[in-house]
XYZ file of C-alpha atoms in Angstrom:
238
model
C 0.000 0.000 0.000
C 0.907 3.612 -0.898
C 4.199 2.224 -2.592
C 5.705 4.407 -5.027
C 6.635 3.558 -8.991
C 10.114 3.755 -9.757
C 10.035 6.401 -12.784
C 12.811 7.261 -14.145
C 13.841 9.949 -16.862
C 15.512 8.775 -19.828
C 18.883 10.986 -20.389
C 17.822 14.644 -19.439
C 14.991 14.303 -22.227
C 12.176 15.156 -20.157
C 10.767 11.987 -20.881
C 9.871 9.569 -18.382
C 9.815 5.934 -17.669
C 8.072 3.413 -15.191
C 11.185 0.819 -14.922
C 8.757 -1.531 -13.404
C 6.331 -1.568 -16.043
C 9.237 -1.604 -18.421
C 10.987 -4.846 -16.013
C 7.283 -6.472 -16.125
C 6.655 -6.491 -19.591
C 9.811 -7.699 -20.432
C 9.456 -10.353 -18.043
C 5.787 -11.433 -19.577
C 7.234 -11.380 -23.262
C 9.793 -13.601 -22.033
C 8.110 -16.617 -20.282
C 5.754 -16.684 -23.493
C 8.443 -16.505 -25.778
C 10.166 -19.567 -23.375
C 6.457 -21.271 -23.528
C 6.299 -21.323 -27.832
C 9.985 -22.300 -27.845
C 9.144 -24.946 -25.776
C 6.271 -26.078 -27.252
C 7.659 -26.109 -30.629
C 11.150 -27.541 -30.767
C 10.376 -31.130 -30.896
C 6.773 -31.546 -32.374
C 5.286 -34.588 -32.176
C 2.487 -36.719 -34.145
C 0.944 -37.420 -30.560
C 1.515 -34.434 -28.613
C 2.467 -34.836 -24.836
C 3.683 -31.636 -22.006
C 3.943 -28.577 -23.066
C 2.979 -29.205 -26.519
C -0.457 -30.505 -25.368
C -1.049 -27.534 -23.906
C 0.256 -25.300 -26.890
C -2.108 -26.999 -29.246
C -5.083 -26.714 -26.930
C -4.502 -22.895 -26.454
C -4.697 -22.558 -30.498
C -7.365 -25.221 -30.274
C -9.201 -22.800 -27.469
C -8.433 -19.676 -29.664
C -9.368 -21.248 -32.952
C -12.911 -21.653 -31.257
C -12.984 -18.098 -30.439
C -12.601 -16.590 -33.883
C -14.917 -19.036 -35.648
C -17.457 -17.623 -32.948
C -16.774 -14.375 -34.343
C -16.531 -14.510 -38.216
C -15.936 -17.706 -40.939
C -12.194 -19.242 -40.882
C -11.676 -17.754 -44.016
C -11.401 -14.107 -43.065
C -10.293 -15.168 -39.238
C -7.832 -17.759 -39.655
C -4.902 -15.144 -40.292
C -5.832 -13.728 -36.802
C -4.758 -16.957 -34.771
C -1.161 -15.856 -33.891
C -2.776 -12.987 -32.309
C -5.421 -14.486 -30.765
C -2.954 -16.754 -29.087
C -0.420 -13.992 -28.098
C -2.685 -12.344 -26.991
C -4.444 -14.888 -24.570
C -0.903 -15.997 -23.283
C 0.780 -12.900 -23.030
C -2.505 -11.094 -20.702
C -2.577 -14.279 -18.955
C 0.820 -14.384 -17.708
C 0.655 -10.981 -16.904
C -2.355 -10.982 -14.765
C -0.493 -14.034 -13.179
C 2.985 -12.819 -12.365
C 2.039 -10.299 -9.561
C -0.167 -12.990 -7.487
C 2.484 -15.128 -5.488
C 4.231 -11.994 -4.373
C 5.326 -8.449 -4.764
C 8.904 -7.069 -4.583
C 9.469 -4.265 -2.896
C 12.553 -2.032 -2.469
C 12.771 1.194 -0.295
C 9.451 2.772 -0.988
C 9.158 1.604 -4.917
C 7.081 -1.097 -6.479
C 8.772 -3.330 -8.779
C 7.462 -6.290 -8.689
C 3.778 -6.595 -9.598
C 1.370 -7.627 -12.426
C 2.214 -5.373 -15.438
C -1.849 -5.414 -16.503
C -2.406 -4.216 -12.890
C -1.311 -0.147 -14.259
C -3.781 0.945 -16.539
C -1.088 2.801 -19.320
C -0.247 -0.775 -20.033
C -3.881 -2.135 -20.817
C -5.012 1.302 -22.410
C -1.821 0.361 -24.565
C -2.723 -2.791 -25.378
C -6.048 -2.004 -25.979
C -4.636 1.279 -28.077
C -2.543 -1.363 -30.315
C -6.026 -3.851 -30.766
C -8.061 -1.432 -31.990
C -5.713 0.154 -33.954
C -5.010 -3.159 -35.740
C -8.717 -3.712 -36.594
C -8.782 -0.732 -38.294
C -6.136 -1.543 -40.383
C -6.897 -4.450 -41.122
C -10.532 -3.152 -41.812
C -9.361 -0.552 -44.486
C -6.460 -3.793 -45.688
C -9.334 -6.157 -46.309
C -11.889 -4.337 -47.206
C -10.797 -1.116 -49.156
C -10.732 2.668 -48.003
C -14.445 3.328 -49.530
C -15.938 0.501 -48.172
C -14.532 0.399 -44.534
C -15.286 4.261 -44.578
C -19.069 3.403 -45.852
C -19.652 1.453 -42.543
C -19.600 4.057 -40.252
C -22.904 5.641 -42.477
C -24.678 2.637 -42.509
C -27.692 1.554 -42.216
C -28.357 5.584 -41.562
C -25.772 8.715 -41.631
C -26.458 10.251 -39.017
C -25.065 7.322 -36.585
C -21.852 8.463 -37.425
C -20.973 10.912 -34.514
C -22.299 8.030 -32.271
C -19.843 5.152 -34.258
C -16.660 7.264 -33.435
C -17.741 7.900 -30.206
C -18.555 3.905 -29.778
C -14.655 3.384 -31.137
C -13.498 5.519 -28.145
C -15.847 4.580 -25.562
C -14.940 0.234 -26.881
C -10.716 1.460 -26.117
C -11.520 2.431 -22.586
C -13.392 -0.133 -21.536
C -11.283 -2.664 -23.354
C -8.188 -1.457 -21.408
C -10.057 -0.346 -18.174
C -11.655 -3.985 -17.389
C -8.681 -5.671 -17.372
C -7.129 -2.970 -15.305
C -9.804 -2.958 -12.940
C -10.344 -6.456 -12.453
C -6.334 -7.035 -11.765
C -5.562 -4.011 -9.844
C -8.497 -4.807 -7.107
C -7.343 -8.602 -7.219
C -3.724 -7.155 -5.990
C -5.400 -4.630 -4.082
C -6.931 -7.658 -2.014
C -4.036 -9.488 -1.552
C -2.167 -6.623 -0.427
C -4.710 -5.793 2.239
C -4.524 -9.851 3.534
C -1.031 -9.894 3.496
C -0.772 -6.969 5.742
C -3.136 -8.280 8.062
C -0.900 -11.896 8.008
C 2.319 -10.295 9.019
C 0.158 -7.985 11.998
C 0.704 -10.766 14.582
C -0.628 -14.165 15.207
C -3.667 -13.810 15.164
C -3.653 -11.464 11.907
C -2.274 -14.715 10.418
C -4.793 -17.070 11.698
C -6.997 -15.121 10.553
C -5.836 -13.745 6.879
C -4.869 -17.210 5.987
C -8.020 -18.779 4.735
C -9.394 -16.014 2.952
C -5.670 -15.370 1.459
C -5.590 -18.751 0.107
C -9.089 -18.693 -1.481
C -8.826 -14.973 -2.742
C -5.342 -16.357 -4.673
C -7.557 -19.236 -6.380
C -10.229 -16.600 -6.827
C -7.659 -14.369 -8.853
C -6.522 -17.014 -11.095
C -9.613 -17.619 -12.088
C -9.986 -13.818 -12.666
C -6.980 -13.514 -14.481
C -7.486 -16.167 -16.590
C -11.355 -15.190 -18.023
C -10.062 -11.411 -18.505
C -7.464 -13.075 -20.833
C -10.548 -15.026 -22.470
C -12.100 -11.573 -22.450
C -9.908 -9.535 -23.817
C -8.770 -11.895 -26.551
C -12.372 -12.463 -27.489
C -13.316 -8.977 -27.530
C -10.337 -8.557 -29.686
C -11.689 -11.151 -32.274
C -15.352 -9.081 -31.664
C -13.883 -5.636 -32.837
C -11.955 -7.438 -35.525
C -14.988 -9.165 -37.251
C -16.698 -6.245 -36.982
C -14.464 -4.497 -39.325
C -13.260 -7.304 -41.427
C -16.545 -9.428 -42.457
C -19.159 -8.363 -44.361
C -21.622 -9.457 -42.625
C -21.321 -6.571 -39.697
């Protein structure tokens, strides 16, 4: 509680850097770049470990877009889908079994816990469904849905393209950063005394299952809501 971020400016520029969410991410991109290496090097007729798992993530994913819009148009989107779902779930996982704190600075947490990182993300998604919007479909006719059925919805179709960013971003901010939140608030009252620990342990212990379930259906969310926005600008049918 009330720990500070550890920003930092870069070289006398002015501009300004959150090590921690720079230390996080970079963490993240690594264990699911270590996962797909993994999972990959020796491929196997009959799948067993880690490339079990692999093939039911794109299995899991593959599901998703085919929900969404015909293979088709959605099949190009499965490497996303699926670095998507991995990378947001190992983020909302990494700041659950503990944070690291030195002096008065956070830097250990979940990186999806700070909303500039999900507003990012969610930045980057909808910016790629637009492009891929005008890639697929052409200039005039991606620029012809935000007329139709009726012109005058147009002021409220760019205001539905902001309002879809913040809450894209903002749920999975919200639903991580109370999770930690939590936590924080048990493990304070665990290390108050004895009976602070008799006490904080139970709930501590079902709050942490509680979270990875969280974590793990705002990766399913955010993923799917992904494939939602992009089917809504790449299919015809929308």
């Amino acid at each position: 509680m009330n720990h500070e971020a550890p920003i930092r400016e870069f070289m006398n520029t002015g501009i300004h850097f959150n090590l921690a969410n720079v230390l996080m991410m970079t963490i993240a991109s690594l264990i699911v770049f270590i996962i797909a290496v993994a999972a990959t090097r020796k491929l196997a007729m009959k799948p067993t470990g880690i490339q079990n798992f692999i093939e039911w993530v794109m299995d899991f994913v593959k599901n998703i877009i085919n929900s969404n819009m015909d293979w088709r148009t959605g099949g190009q989107f499965l490497m996303l889908g699926m670095t998507l779902i991995l990378y947001v779930f190992v983020s909302n996982m990494l700041g659950l079994p503990f944070s690291i704190v030195i002096g008065h600075e956070l830097w250990w947490k979940s990186p999806t816990s700070d909303p500039a990182i999900t507003l990012t993300l969610a930045v980057m998604v909808m910016g790629l469904t637009h492009y891929y919007g005008i890639k697929m479909r052409g200039m005039k006719n991606y620029a012809k849905t935000y007329v139709q059925p009726m012109g005058f919805l147009f002021p409220l179709k760019i205001i539905e393209e902001f309002a879809n960013t913040l809450t894209l971003g903002l749920r999975l901010y919200g639903n991580i950063y109370a999770g930690e939140l939590l936590l924080t608030l048990l493990a304070g009252l665990g290390t108050s005394g004895a009976v602070g620990a008799a006490t904080a342990a139970l709930p501590m212990l079902a709050w942490e299952g509680f979270s990875i379930f969280v974590g793990s259906i705002q990766a399913f969310i955010f993923t799917m809501l992904t494939m939602v926005y992009l089917s809504h600008k790449v299919s015809d049918d929308h």
